[in-house]
Amino acid sequence: KHNHLQMANYSFDVFCGDIARSILYGDCLILCKQVDILDPKKLFTLIKKYKITTAEFIPSVINNLIKFLKKEKINIKTFKNIIVGSDKWDYTDLTQIKRFMSSNNTRIFNSYGTTETTIDSTFFNCTSFINKDTKNIPIGKSFPCSKVLIVNNTHQINPINIPGEIVISGSGLARGYINNQKLTNSKFIKSTFFKSKFYKTNDFGKMSKINNIEYISRKDHQLKINGRRVDPSEIEYAILKHCTIEKCVVIKSEYKKNRYTLNAYITTLKKTPLDISSIKSTLYNYLPPHMVPYNFIQLTSFPLNKNGKVDTTKIEKSRKIIPNNKNHSALIKPSSYLEKSIYSVWKKQLNIEQLSIDDNFFQIGGQSLQAIWMVNEISKIINRDLSLQSFLTNPSIKGLAKYIKTNKPIN
């Protein structure tokens, strides 16, 4: 006999899965109040009281619970099945689950699916999974009743390790959207690779060499920053490599019409002010300059929606900001004639009021075409040719001025 914990909102598709699991096995279903899901102490009390053996979590809820267990130095040993789904989660989360919530008899699964394909379509048994180099836990292989593939923009199957859109077919496929034929036609597609239609999930993923699907990100979460396509999950992963960071969400912010920068909202392991310079120096080891966020905003915690997921629409309005946090380096004004001359060129072309001589050209929205124009203007000022490569490898006013000063022209 199992005791299943029911946490999903009744409007959420996982709710159906919770009910089906308990009814089909003749087990007991323990209902959890919505207000208790985000309170780890109350959630732990409920799990302990009813000796819960099976539960399906979303990453934010189980991570919140683990944080509580770690703080109180306690463990949960009653679980026989732990399912994590509805959002991506990484390897460090898995190691924490094994440490605080599992026993020798516990199985841990990562699941993936959509409402349009009757909830879960793939699963990955990560009970014995060990791979410290992995970014996210794979979503695994499809269930026997489903067929899941990775395709390109023309719906051709992608080769191994080439990212593309995750598409799903099978007996669980819905007929479409009620009273919305236009949306149905755009999402439920006919293809020569399937005997029936398939559903376009709008999720990016790739197929590994051993036929495990790896989830990358939402297709609509891909950002375009001043002409460059950026995957925020890649930036978040790099930020999490810094030893003080606990969680991170990267968001695009418009600071002028059609001009954007990246903002990183983060929580730290210890609620102390951020060391921005240390974080940025770490990021430059993993990311090109245009992918390093300009602003770093430290929060006490992330706002969550009613399903327990991070609510990105409310992050920028969050009042849980730790005070006296310096979002970026202090503004340093130009001092020498050369710095002031370069500063005026930057300000004119980038149309930014507040500039520091330490600002990175690409971080504050600079583009390659602007760089070419600025190189020509600066060349006129110094009365000699400045190469574009010199500008790109010294993308700050201070760095460029120092380069020009130390690299005298050859007679």
mmCIF file of C-alpha atoms in Angstrom:
data_model
loop_
_atom_site.group_PDB
_atom_site.id
_atom_site.type_symbol
_atom_site.label_atom_id
_atom_site.label_comp_id
_atom_site.label_asym_id
_atom_site.label_seq_id
_atom_site.Cartn_x
_atom_site.Cartn_y
_atom_site.Cartn_z
ATOM 1 C CA LYS A 1 0.000 0.000 0.000
ATOM 2 C CA HIS A 2 1.130 3.534 -0.825
ATOM 3 C CA ASN A 3 0.060 6.910 0.466
ATOM 4 C CA HIS A 4 0.062 9.399 -2.412
ATOM 5 C CA LEU A 5 0.431 13.133 -1.754
ATOM 6 C CA GLN A 6 -1.838 15.350 -3.867
ATOM 7 C CA MET A 7 -0.379 18.862 -4.291
ATOM 8 C CA ALA A 8 -1.386 20.024 -7.768
ATOM 9 C CA ASN A 9 -4.128 22.623 -8.218
ATOM 10 C CA TYR A 10 -7.318 21.041 -9.599
ATOM 11 C CA SER A 11 -6.949 23.177 -12.765
ATOM 12 C CA PHE A 12 -3.459 21.725 -13.366
ATOM 13 C CA ASP A 13 -3.130 18.565 -15.485
ATOM 14 C CA VAL A 14 -0.947 16.808 -12.872
ATOM 15 C CA PHE A 15 -4.060 16.725 -10.651
ATOM 16 C CA CYS A 16 -5.498 14.034 -12.980
ATOM 17 C CA GLY A 17 -2.298 12.009 -12.722
ATOM 18 C CA ASP A 18 -2.352 12.120 -8.916
ATOM 19 C CA ILE A 19 -5.918 10.803 -8.835
ATOM 20 C CA ALA A 20 -5.259 8.120 -11.472
ATOM 21 C CA ARG A 21 -2.199 6.758 -9.659
ATOM 22 C CA SER A 22 -4.044 6.309 -6.367
ATOM 23 C CA ILE A 23 -7.276 4.911 -7.841
ATOM 24 C CA LEU A 24 -5.624 2.438 -10.234
ATOM 25 C CA TYR A 25 -3.521 0.965 -7.421
ATOM 26 C CA GLY A 26 -6.253 1.190 -4.789
ATOM 27 C CA ASP A 27 -4.084 3.417 -2.619
ATOM 28 C CA CYS A 28 -4.807 6.364 -0.336
ATOM 29 C CA LEU A 29 -4.649 9.931 -1.689
ATOM 30 C CA ILE A 30 -3.679 12.583 0.874
ATOM 31 C CA LEU A 31 -4.867 16.085 -0.037
ATOM 32 C CA CYS A 32 -2.555 18.999 0.683
ATOM 33 C CA LYS A 33 -3.906 22.513 1.166
ATOM 34 C CA GLN A 34 -2.607 24.965 -1.414
ATOM 35 C CA VAL A 35 -1.348 27.334 1.308
ATOM 36 C CA ASP A 36 0.732 24.506 2.837
ATOM 37 C CA ILE A 37 2.584 23.604 -0.369
ATOM 38 C CA LEU A 38 4.853 26.644 -0.153
ATOM 39 C CA ASP A 39 5.302 26.304 3.628
ATOM 40 C CA PRO A 40 8.026 23.641 3.936
ATOM 41 C CA LYS A 41 7.444 23.114 7.653
ATOM 42 C CA LYS A 42 3.728 22.327 7.170
ATOM 43 C CA LEU A 43 4.504 20.215 4.098
ATOM 44 C CA PHE A 44 7.069 18.191 6.071
ATOM 45 C CA THR A 45 4.570 17.714 8.929
ATOM 46 C CA LEU A 46 1.961 16.378 6.495
ATOM 47 C CA ILE A 47 4.445 13.981 4.840
ATOM 48 C CA LYS A 48 5.597 12.698 8.230
ATOM 49 C CA LYS A 49 2.079 12.344 9.677
ATOM 50 C CA TYR A 50 0.726 10.244 6.799
ATOM 51 C CA LYS A 51 4.020 8.507 5.942
ATOM 52 C CA ILE A 52 3.799 9.612 2.302
ATOM 53 C CA THR A 53 5.392 7.119 -0.087
ATOM 54 C CA THR A 54 4.651 8.682 -3.518
ATOM 55 C CA ALA A 55 4.513 12.307 -4.606
ATOM 56 C CA GLU A 56 4.990 14.379 -7.755
ATOM 57 C CA PHE A 57 6.787 17.674 -7.127
ATOM 58 C CA ILE A 58 7.727 20.657 -9.208
ATOM 59 C CA PRO A 59 11.388 21.702 -8.696
ATOM 60 C CA SER A 60 10.688 24.914 -6.760
ATOM 61 C CA VAL A 61 8.514 23.109 -4.183
ATOM 62 C CA ILE A 62 10.903 20.216 -3.575
ATOM 63 C CA ASN A 63 13.898 22.576 -3.427
ATOM 64 C CA ASN A 64 12.064 24.684 -0.850
ATOM 65 C CA LEU A 65 11.388 21.546 1.206
ATOM 66 C CA ILE A 66 15.013 20.389 0.953
ATOM 67 C CA LYS A 67 16.218 23.790 2.128
ATOM 68 C CA PHE A 68 14.068 23.349 5.239
ATOM 69 C CA LEU A 69 15.320 19.792 5.840
ATOM 70 C CA LYS A 70 18.909 20.943 5.476
ATOM 71 C CA LYS A 71 18.415 23.816 7.898
ATOM 72 C CA GLU A 72 16.689 21.605 10.503
ATOM 73 C CA LYS A 73 19.153 18.727 9.910
ATOM 74 C CA ILE A 74 16.381 16.195 9.360
ATOM 75 C CA ASN A 75 15.537 13.631 6.663
ATOM 76 C CA ILE A 76 12.495 11.969 5.116
ATOM 77 C CA LYS A 77 12.810 8.200 4.696
ATOM 78 C CA THR A 78 9.229 7.159 3.852
ATOM 79 C CA PHE A 79 9.321 7.864 0.102
ATOM 80 C CA LYS A 80 9.314 4.968 -2.346
ATOM 81 C CA ASN A 81 8.641 7.087 -5.455
ATOM 82 C CA ILE A 82 9.629 10.716 -5.991
ATOM 83 C CA ILE A 83 8.566 12.264 -9.296
ATOM 84 C CA VAL A 84 9.804 15.686 -10.392
ATOM 85 C CA GLY A 85 8.257 17.394 -13.409
ATOM 86 C CA SER A 86 6.633 20.455 -14.976
ATOM 87 C CA ASP A 87 9.910 22.381 -15.048
ATOM 88 C CA LYS A 88 13.631 21.779 -15.634
ATOM 89 C CA TRP A 89 15.887 20.876 -12.723
ATOM 90 C CA ASP A 90 19.607 20.334 -12.484
ATOM 91 C CA TYR A 91 22.005 17.737 -11.148
ATOM 92 C CA THR A 92 22.674 19.528 -7.852
ATOM 93 C CA ASP A 93 18.938 19.323 -7.055
ATOM 94 C CA LEU A 94 19.067 15.554 -7.617
ATOM 95 C CA THR A 95 22.006 15.103 -5.239
ATOM 96 C CA GLN A 96 20.132 17.035 -2.536
ATOM 97 C CA ILE A 97 17.022 14.866 -3.004
ATOM 98 C CA LYS A 98 19.130 11.725 -2.613
ATOM 99 C CA ARG A 99 20.727 13.137 0.526
ATOM 100 C CA PHE A 100 17.648 14.370 2.392
ATOM 101 C CA MET A 101 14.611 12.567 0.954
ATOM 102 C CA SER A 102 15.561 9.081 -0.161
ATOM 103 C CA SER A 103 16.366 5.678 1.279
ATOM 104 C CA ASN A 104 17.642 2.455 -0.300
ATOM 105 C CA ASN A 105 14.119 1.712 -1.586
ATOM 106 C CA THR A 106 13.429 5.143 -3.099
ATOM 107 C CA ARG A 107 13.080 5.575 -6.862
ATOM 108 C CA ILE A 108 13.480 9.068 -8.325
ATOM 109 C CA PHE A 109 12.010 10.025 -11.697
ATOM 110 C CA ASN A 110 12.094 13.076 -13.938
ATOM 111 C CA SER A 111 8.948 13.367 -16.062
ATOM 112 C CA TYR A 112 7.952 15.533 -18.987
ATOM 113 C CA GLY A 113 4.782 16.122 -20.940
ATOM 114 C CA THR A 114 2.028 18.548 -21.853
ATOM 115 C CA THR A 115 -1.705 18.857 -21.277
ATOM 116 C CA GLU A 116 -2.253 18.480 -25.029
ATOM 117 C CA THR A 117 -0.672 15.011 -24.949
ATOM 118 C CA THR A 118 -2.337 13.807 -21.723
ATOM 119 C CA ILE A 119 0.218 14.934 -19.141
ATOM 120 C CA ASP A 120 3.437 12.842 -19.100
ATOM 121 C CA SER A 121 4.968 11.599 -22.346
ATOM 122 C CA THR A 122 8.536 10.816 -21.223
ATOM 123 C CA PHE A 123 10.288 9.678 -18.052
ATOM 124 C CA PHE A 124 13.848 9.258 -16.819
ATOM 125 C CA ASN A 125 14.792 7.038 -13.891
ATOM 126 C CA CYS A 126 17.546 9.057 -12.229
ATOM 127 C CA THR A 127 17.802 6.942 -9.053
ATOM 128 C CA SER A 128 21.328 5.789 -9.952
ATOM 129 C CA PHE A 129 22.160 8.650 -12.318
ATOM 130 C CA ILE A 130 25.629 10.147 -11.753
ATOM 131 C CA ASN A 131 26.985 12.813 -14.078
ATOM 132 C CA LYS A 132 28.463 15.919 -12.477
ATOM 133 C CA ASP A 133 29.122 17.475 -15.886
ATOM 134 C CA THR A 134 25.478 17.508 -16.899
ATOM 135 C CA LYS A 135 23.495 20.744 -16.944
ATOM 136 C CA ASN A 136 19.925 19.523 -16.568
ATOM 137 C CA ILE A 137 18.564 16.103 -15.696
ATOM 138 C CA PRO A 138 17.421 14.367 -18.936
ATOM 139 C CA ILE A 139 13.688 13.908 -19.478
ATOM 140 C CA GLY A 140 14.468 10.449 -20.798
ATOM 141 C CA LYS A 141 12.583 8.229 -23.210
ATOM 142 C CA SER A 142 8.948 8.214 -24.284
ATOM 143 C CA PHE A 143 6.279 5.974 -22.780
ATOM 144 C CA PRO A 144 5.138 3.047 -24.994
ATOM 145 C CA CYS A 145 1.951 4.948 -25.915
ATOM 146 C CA SER A 146 3.860 8.077 -27.004
ATOM 147 C CA LYS A 147 6.340 8.984 -29.716
ATOM 148 C CA VAL A 148 8.651 11.916 -28.989
ATOM 149 C CA LEU A 149 11.124 13.368 -31.514
ATOM 150 C CA ILE A 150 13.366 16.413 -31.999
ATOM 151 C CA VAL A 151 12.698 18.272 -35.270
ATOM 152 C CA ASN A 152 13.897 21.378 -37.108
ATOM 153 C CA ASN A 153 11.825 24.259 -38.499
ATOM 154 C CA THR A 154 10.713 22.183 -41.499
ATOM 155 C CA HIS A 155 9.692 19.271 -39.256
ATOM 156 C CA GLN A 156 12.602 17.048 -40.326
ATOM 157 C CA ILE A 157 14.117 14.850 -37.600
ATOM 158 C CA ASN A 158 17.309 16.366 -36.141
ATOM 159 C CA PRO A 159 20.553 14.354 -35.807
ATOM 160 C CA ILE A 160 21.940 13.337 -32.410
ATOM 161 C CA ASN A 161 22.917 16.284 -30.137
ATOM 162 C CA ILE A 162 21.437 18.910 -32.481
ATOM 163 C CA PRO A 163 18.880 21.078 -30.620
ATOM 164 C CA GLY A 164 15.395 21.419 -32.050
ATOM 165 C CA GLU A 165 11.746 21.506 -31.085
ATOM 166 C CA ILE A 166 10.268 18.638 -29.078
ATOM 167 C CA VAL A 167 7.196 17.174 -30.821
ATOM 168 C CA ILE A 168 4.859 14.485 -29.474
ATOM 169 C CA SER A 169 2.469 11.999 -31.037
ATOM 170 C CA GLY A 170 0.638 8.942 -29.743
ATOM 171 C CA SER A 171 -2.613 7.706 -28.262
ATOM 172 C CA GLY A 172 -2.671 10.528 -25.708
ATOM 173 C CA LEU A 173 -2.721 13.276 -28.336
ATOM 174 C CA ALA A 174 -5.659 15.680 -28.014
ATOM 175 C CA ARG A 175 -7.892 16.508 -30.991
ATOM 176 C CA GLY A 176 -7.150 20.213 -30.672
ATOM 177 C CA TYR A 177 -8.403 23.341 -28.918
ATOM 178 C CA ILE A 178 -12.156 23.855 -28.523
ATOM 179 C CA ASN A 179 -13.453 26.772 -30.602
ATOM 180 C CA ASN A 180 -9.936 27.733 -31.712
ATOM 181 C CA GLN A 181 -9.258 26.129 -35.082
ATOM 182 C CA LYS A 182 -6.482 28.582 -35.955
ATOM 183 C CA LEU A 183 -4.434 27.638 -32.899
ATOM 184 C CA THR A 184 -5.222 23.946 -33.444
ATOM 185 C CA ASN A 185 -3.896 24.105 -37.021
ATOM 186 C CA SER A 186 -0.670 25.790 -35.891
ATOM 187 C CA LYS A 187 0.099 23.358 -33.047
ATOM 188 C CA PHE A 188 -1.269 19.991 -34.246
ATOM 189 C CA ILE A 189 0.623 19.203 -37.451
ATOM 190 C CA LYS A 190 0.497 16.416 -40.028
ATOM 191 C CA SER A 191 3.845 14.899 -40.989
ATOM 192 C CA THR A 192 5.240 12.028 -43.039
ATOM 193 C CA PHE A 193 7.188 10.871 -39.962
ATOM 194 C CA PHE A 194 3.995 10.106 -38.015
ATOM 195 C CA LYS A 195 0.996 8.006 -38.990
ATOM 196 C CA SER A 196 -1.122 10.546 -37.134
ATOM 197 C CA LYS A 197 -0.722 14.219 -36.210
ATOM 198 C CA PHE A 198 1.876 15.451 -33.759
ATOM 199 C CA TYR A 199 1.879 18.301 -31.250
ATOM 200 C CA LYS A 200 4.446 21.121 -31.372
ATOM 201 C CA THR A 201 5.413 21.694 -27.711
ATOM 202 C CA ASN A 202 7.317 24.958 -28.223
ATOM 203 C CA ASP A 203 10.098 23.415 -26.112
ATOM 204 C CA PHE A 204 13.729 23.082 -27.199
ATOM 205 C CA GLY A 205 15.568 19.825 -26.604
ATOM 206 C CA LYS A 206 18.100 17.428 -28.099
ATOM 207 C CA MET A 207 18.562 13.666 -28.384
ATOM 208 C CA SER A 208 21.612 12.141 -26.711
ATOM 209 C CA LYS A 209 23.695 9.267 -28.098
ATOM 210 C CA ILE A 210 21.826 6.800 -25.870
ATOM 211 C CA ASN A 211 18.435 8.144 -27.018
ATOM 212 C CA ASN A 212 17.659 10.107 -23.887
ATOM 213 C CA ILE A 213 15.981 13.435 -24.573
ATOM 214 C CA GLU A 214 17.558 16.445 -22.875
ATOM 215 C CA TYR A 215 15.308 19.421 -22.241
ATOM 216 C CA ILE A 216 16.944 22.801 -22.959
ATOM 217 C CA SER A 217 14.376 25.585 -22.592
ATOM 218 C CA ARG A 218 11.094 27.007 -23.775
ATOM 219 C CA LYS A 219 11.242 28.190 -27.379
ATOM 220 C CA ASP A 220 9.485 31.407 -26.382
ATOM 221 C CA HIS A 221 12.068 31.962 -23.611
ATOM 222 C CA GLN A 222 14.766 32.490 -26.208
ATOM 223 C CA LEU A 223 15.687 36.177 -26.074
ATOM 224 C CA LYS A 224 16.924 38.463 -28.808
ATOM 225 C CA ILE A 225 19.199 41.130 -27.335
ATOM 226 C CA ASN A 226 20.125 43.877 -29.769
ATOM 227 C CA GLY A 227 20.247 41.509 -32.727
ATOM 228 C CA ARG A 228 21.772 38.510 -30.927
ATOM 229 C CA ARG A 229 19.803 35.419 -29.937
ATOM 230 C CA VAL A 230 20.418 34.476 -26.312
ATOM 231 C CA ASP A 231 19.327 31.472 -24.243
ATOM 232 C CA PRO A 232 18.740 32.710 -20.663
ATOM 233 C CA SER A 233 19.079 29.173 -19.271
ATOM 234 C CA GLU A 234 22.699 29.088 -20.483
ATOM 235 C CA ILE A 235 23.401 32.341 -18.635
ATOM 236 C CA GLU A 236 21.619 31.123 -15.495
ATOM 237 C CA TYR A 237 23.672 27.927 -15.527
ATOM 238 C CA ALA A 238 26.917 29.919 -15.723
ATOM 239 C CA ILE A 239 25.827 32.229 -12.869
ATOM 240 C CA LEU A 240 25.029 29.230 -10.667
ATOM 241 C CA LYS A 241 28.676 28.141 -10.956
ATOM 242 C CA HIS A 242 29.562 30.981 -8.563
ATOM 243 C CA CYS A 243 29.859 29.594 -5.050
ATOM 244 C CA THR A 244 27.548 32.169 -3.390
ATOM 245 C CA ILE A 245 24.560 31.854 -5.744
ATOM 246 C CA GLU A 246 21.560 29.743 -4.787
ATOM 247 C CA LYS A 247 19.032 30.458 -7.575
ATOM 248 C CA CYS A 248 18.948 32.725 -10.603
ATOM 249 C CA VAL A 249 16.510 34.011 -13.229
ATOM 250 C CA VAL A 250 17.665 36.131 -16.192
ATOM 251 C CA ILE A 251 15.212 38.572 -17.784
ATOM 252 C CA LYS A 252 15.441 40.984 -20.726
ATOM 253 C CA SER A 253 14.797 44.614 -19.823
ATOM 254 C CA GLU A 254 14.123 47.532 -22.176
ATOM 255 C CA TYR A 255 15.986 50.632 -20.994
ATOM 256 C CA LYS A 256 15.294 52.672 -24.146
ATOM 257 C CA LYS A 257 13.008 52.117 -27.118
ATOM 258 C CA ASN A 258 14.172 48.918 -28.866
ATOM 259 C CA ARG A 259 17.334 48.818 -26.716
ATOM 260 C CA TYR A 260 17.746 46.030 -24.186
ATOM 261 C CA THR A 261 20.009 44.770 -21.439
ATOM 262 C CA LEU A 262 19.975 41.582 -19.387
ATOM 263 C CA ASN A 263 19.032 41.644 -15.704
ATOM 264 C CA ALA A 264 19.947 38.759 -13.394
ATOM 265 C CA TYR A 265 17.693 38.283 -10.365
ATOM 266 C CA ILE A 266 19.344 36.033 -7.811
ATOM 267 C CA THR A 267 19.157 34.653 -4.295
ATOM 268 C CA THR A 268 22.327 33.763 -2.406
ATOM 269 C CA LEU A 269 23.175 30.995 0.047
ATOM 270 C CA LYS A 270 23.879 33.617 2.682
ATOM 271 C CA LYS A 271 21.818 36.816 2.729
ATOM 272 C CA THR A 272 24.821 39.090 2.320
ATOM 273 C CA PRO A 273 25.369 41.810 -0.321
ATOM 274 C CA LEU A 274 26.573 40.603 -3.687
ATOM 275 C CA ASP A 275 30.139 40.819 -4.862
ATOM 276 C CA ILE A 276 29.302 41.883 -8.424
ATOM 277 C CA SER A 277 32.886 42.065 -9.662
ATOM 278 C CA SER A 278 33.566 38.514 -8.456
ATOM 279 C CA ILE A 279 30.442 37.174 -10.168
ATOM 280 C CA LYS A 280 31.207 38.948 -13.442
ATOM 281 C CA SER A 281 34.805 37.742 -13.492
ATOM 282 C CA THR A 282 33.472 34.179 -13.115
ATOM 283 C CA LEU A 283 30.989 34.682 -15.959
ATOM 284 C CA TYR A 284 33.617 35.929 -18.392
ATOM 285 C CA ASN A 285 35.219 32.465 -18.124
ATOM 286 C CA TYR A 286 32.067 30.869 -19.559
ATOM 287 C CA LEU A 287 30.173 33.486 -21.580
ATOM 288 C CA PRO A 288 30.831 36.053 -24.319
ATOM 289 C CA PRO A 289 30.503 39.683 -23.130
ATOM 290 C CA HIS A 290 27.047 40.292 -24.644
ATOM 291 C CA MET A 291 25.640 37.424 -22.537
ATOM 292 C CA VAL A 292 26.891 38.757 -19.200
ATOM 293 C CA PRO A 293 23.993 40.570 -17.443
ATOM 294 C CA TYR A 294 24.437 44.281 -16.836
ATOM 295 C CA ASN A 295 22.350 44.402 -13.646
ATOM 296 C CA PHE A 296 22.417 41.949 -10.755
ATOM 297 C CA ILE A 297 19.469 42.278 -8.392
ATOM 298 C CA GLN A 298 19.521 40.291 -5.174
ATOM 299 C CA LEU A 299 16.198 39.054 -3.783
ATOM 300 C CA THR A 300 15.363 37.468 -0.438
ATOM 301 C CA SER A 301 13.164 34.986 -2.338
ATOM 302 C CA PHE A 302 11.443 34.592 -5.707
ATOM 303 C CA PRO A 303 7.715 35.312 -6.152
ATOM 304 C CA LEU A 304 5.820 32.124 -7.018
ATOM 305 C CA ASN A 305 2.531 31.588 -8.819
ATOM 306 C CA LYS A 306 -0.323 29.447 -7.472
ATOM 307 C CA ASN A 307 1.281 26.305 -8.916
ATOM 308 C CA GLY A 308 4.539 26.954 -7.068
ATOM 309 C CA LYS A 309 6.568 27.991 -10.129
ATOM 310 C CA VAL A 310 8.667 31.151 -10.287
ATOM 311 C CA ASP A 311 6.409 33.967 -11.506
ATOM 312 C CA THR A 312 8.626 35.880 -13.947
ATOM 313 C CA THR A 313 5.905 38.508 -14.483
ATOM 314 C CA LYS A 314 6.221 39.616 -10.862
ATOM 315 C CA ILE A 315 9.993 39.451 -10.417
ATOM 316 C CA GLU A 316 10.687 42.994 -11.623
ATOM 317 C CA LYS A 317 8.000 44.307 -9.245
ATOM 318 C CA SER A 318 9.213 42.240 -6.303
ATOM 319 C CA ARG A 319 9.698 44.092 -3.029
ATOM 320 C CA LYS A 320 11.902 41.361 -1.635
ATOM 321 C CA ILE A 321 15.063 43.132 -2.785
ATOM 322 C CA ILE A 322 17.942 43.119 -0.332
ATOM 323 C CA PRO A 323 18.785 46.809 0.386
ATOM 324 C CA ASN A 324 22.102 48.532 -0.293
ATOM 325 C CA ASN A 325 22.840 46.175 -3.149
ATOM 326 C CA LYS A 326 24.972 47.673 -5.928
ATOM 327 C CA ASN A 327 23.447 46.461 -9.185
ATOM 328 C CA HIS A 328 26.603 47.098 -11.152
ATOM 329 C CA SER A 329 29.931 48.826 -10.868
ATOM 330 C CA ALA A 330 29.939 52.407 -9.568
ATOM 331 C CA LEU A 331 29.975 55.052 -12.298
ATOM 332 C CA ILE A 332 33.538 56.153 -12.980
ATOM 333 C CA LYS A 333 33.854 59.305 -15.053
ATOM 334 C CA PRO A 334 36.639 59.780 -17.624
ATOM 335 C CA SER A 335 39.694 61.672 -16.404
ATOM 336 C CA SER A 336 42.206 61.997 -19.263
ATOM 337 C CA TYR A 337 41.629 63.793 -22.550
ATOM 338 C CA LEU A 338 41.680 60.477 -24.431
ATOM 339 C CA GLU A 339 39.089 58.882 -22.121
ATOM 340 C CA LYS A 340 36.837 61.944 -22.421
ATOM 341 C CA SER A 341 37.088 61.841 -26.216
ATOM 342 C CA ILE A 342 36.165 58.149 -26.391
ATOM 343 C CA TYR A 343 33.422 58.756 -23.795
ATOM 344 C CA SER A 344 31.784 61.387 -26.034
ATOM 345 C CA VAL A 345 31.794 58.994 -29.016
ATOM 346 C CA TRP A 346 30.207 56.210 -26.947
ATOM 347 C CA LYS A 347 27.583 58.507 -25.474
ATOM 348 C CA LYS A 348 26.618 59.911 -28.880
ATOM 349 C CA GLN A 349 26.306 56.509 -30.554
ATOM 350 C CA LEU A 350 24.768 54.501 -27.695
ATOM 351 C CA ASN A 351 22.486 57.321 -26.516
ATOM 352 C CA ILE A 352 22.991 56.473 -22.836
ATOM 353 C CA GLU A 353 22.961 59.160 -20.163
ATOM 354 C CA GLN A 354 24.888 57.320 -17.446
ATOM 355 C CA LEU A 355 28.156 55.773 -18.646
ATOM 356 C CA SER A 356 31.098 54.419 -16.694
ATOM 357 C CA ILE A 357 34.547 54.009 -18.236
ATOM 358 C CA ASP A 358 34.441 50.395 -16.983
ATOM 359 C CA ASP A 359 31.180 49.563 -18.807
ATOM 360 C CA ASN A 360 31.424 46.770 -21.355
ATOM 361 C CA PHE A 361 30.277 47.897 -24.822
ATOM 362 C CA PHE A 362 28.273 44.710 -25.469
ATOM 363 C CA GLN A 363 26.707 44.546 -22.009
ATOM 364 C CA ILE A 364 25.124 47.971 -22.383
ATOM 365 C CA GLY A 365 23.543 47.147 -25.736
ATOM 366 C CA GLY A 366 26.324 47.830 -28.245
ATOM 367 C CA GLN A 367 26.208 46.116 -31.637
ATOM 368 C CA SER A 368 28.871 45.273 -34.200
ATOM 369 C CA LEU A 369 27.682 47.871 -36.738
ATOM 370 C CA GLN A 370 27.899 50.559 -34.049
ATOM 371 C CA ALA A 371 31.395 49.355 -33.202
ATOM 372 C CA ILE A 372 32.499 49.915 -36.823
ATOM 373 C CA TRP A 373 31.179 53.498 -36.791
ATOM 374 C CA MET A 374 32.815 54.194 -33.414
ATOM 375 C CA VAL A 375 36.173 52.813 -34.575
ATOM 376 C CA ASN A 376 36.098 55.269 -37.502
ATOM 377 C CA GLU A 377 35.242 58.198 -35.211
ATOM 378 C CA ILE A 378 37.934 57.319 -32.655
ATOM 379 C CA SER A 379 40.482 56.884 -35.482
ATOM 380 C CA LYS A 380 39.808 60.516 -36.524
ATOM 381 C CA ILE A 381 40.362 61.695 -32.943
ATOM 382 C CA ILE A 382 43.694 59.896 -32.455
ATOM 383 C CA ASN A 383 44.731 60.653 -36.055
ATOM 384 C CA ARG A 384 45.632 57.039 -36.866
ATOM 385 C CA ASP A 385 43.875 53.822 -37.793
ATOM 386 C CA LEU A 386 42.325 51.809 -35.007
ATOM 387 C CA SER A 387 41.426 48.227 -35.941
ATOM 388 C CA LEU A 388 38.012 46.780 -35.188
ATOM 389 C CA GLN A 389 39.757 43.847 -33.502
ATOM 390 C CA SER A 390 41.432 46.254 -31.073
ATOM 391 C CA PHE A 391 38.036 47.673 -30.160
ATOM 392 C CA LEU A 392 36.427 44.247 -29.720
ATOM 393 C CA THR A 393 39.215 42.960 -27.473
ATOM 394 C CA ASN A 394 39.143 46.158 -25.377
ATOM 395 C CA PRO A 395 35.382 46.817 -25.122
ATOM 396 C CA SER A 396 35.482 49.449 -22.369
ATOM 397 C CA ILE A 397 36.441 53.134 -22.487
ATOM 398 C CA LYS A 398 39.157 52.590 -19.906
ATOM 399 C CA GLY A 399 40.548 49.496 -21.633
ATOM 400 C CA LEU A 400 40.493 51.073 -25.084
ATOM 401 C CA ALA A 401 42.195 54.253 -23.890
ATOM 402 C CA LYS A 402 44.896 52.185 -22.209
ATOM 403 C CA TYR A 403 45.392 50.127 -25.389
ATOM 404 C CA ILE A 404 45.710 53.263 -27.578
ATOM 405 C CA LYS A 405 48.149 54.840 -25.132
ATOM 406 C CA THR A 406 50.425 51.776 -24.842
ATOM 407 C CA ASN A 407 50.311 50.811 -28.536
ATOM 408 C CA LYS A 408 52.008 53.696 -30.300
ATOM 409 C CA PRO A 409 51.832 53.877 -34.106
ATOM 410 C CA ILE A 410 54.781 52.435 -36.033
ATOM 411 C CA ASN A 411 56.630 55.074 -38.124
#
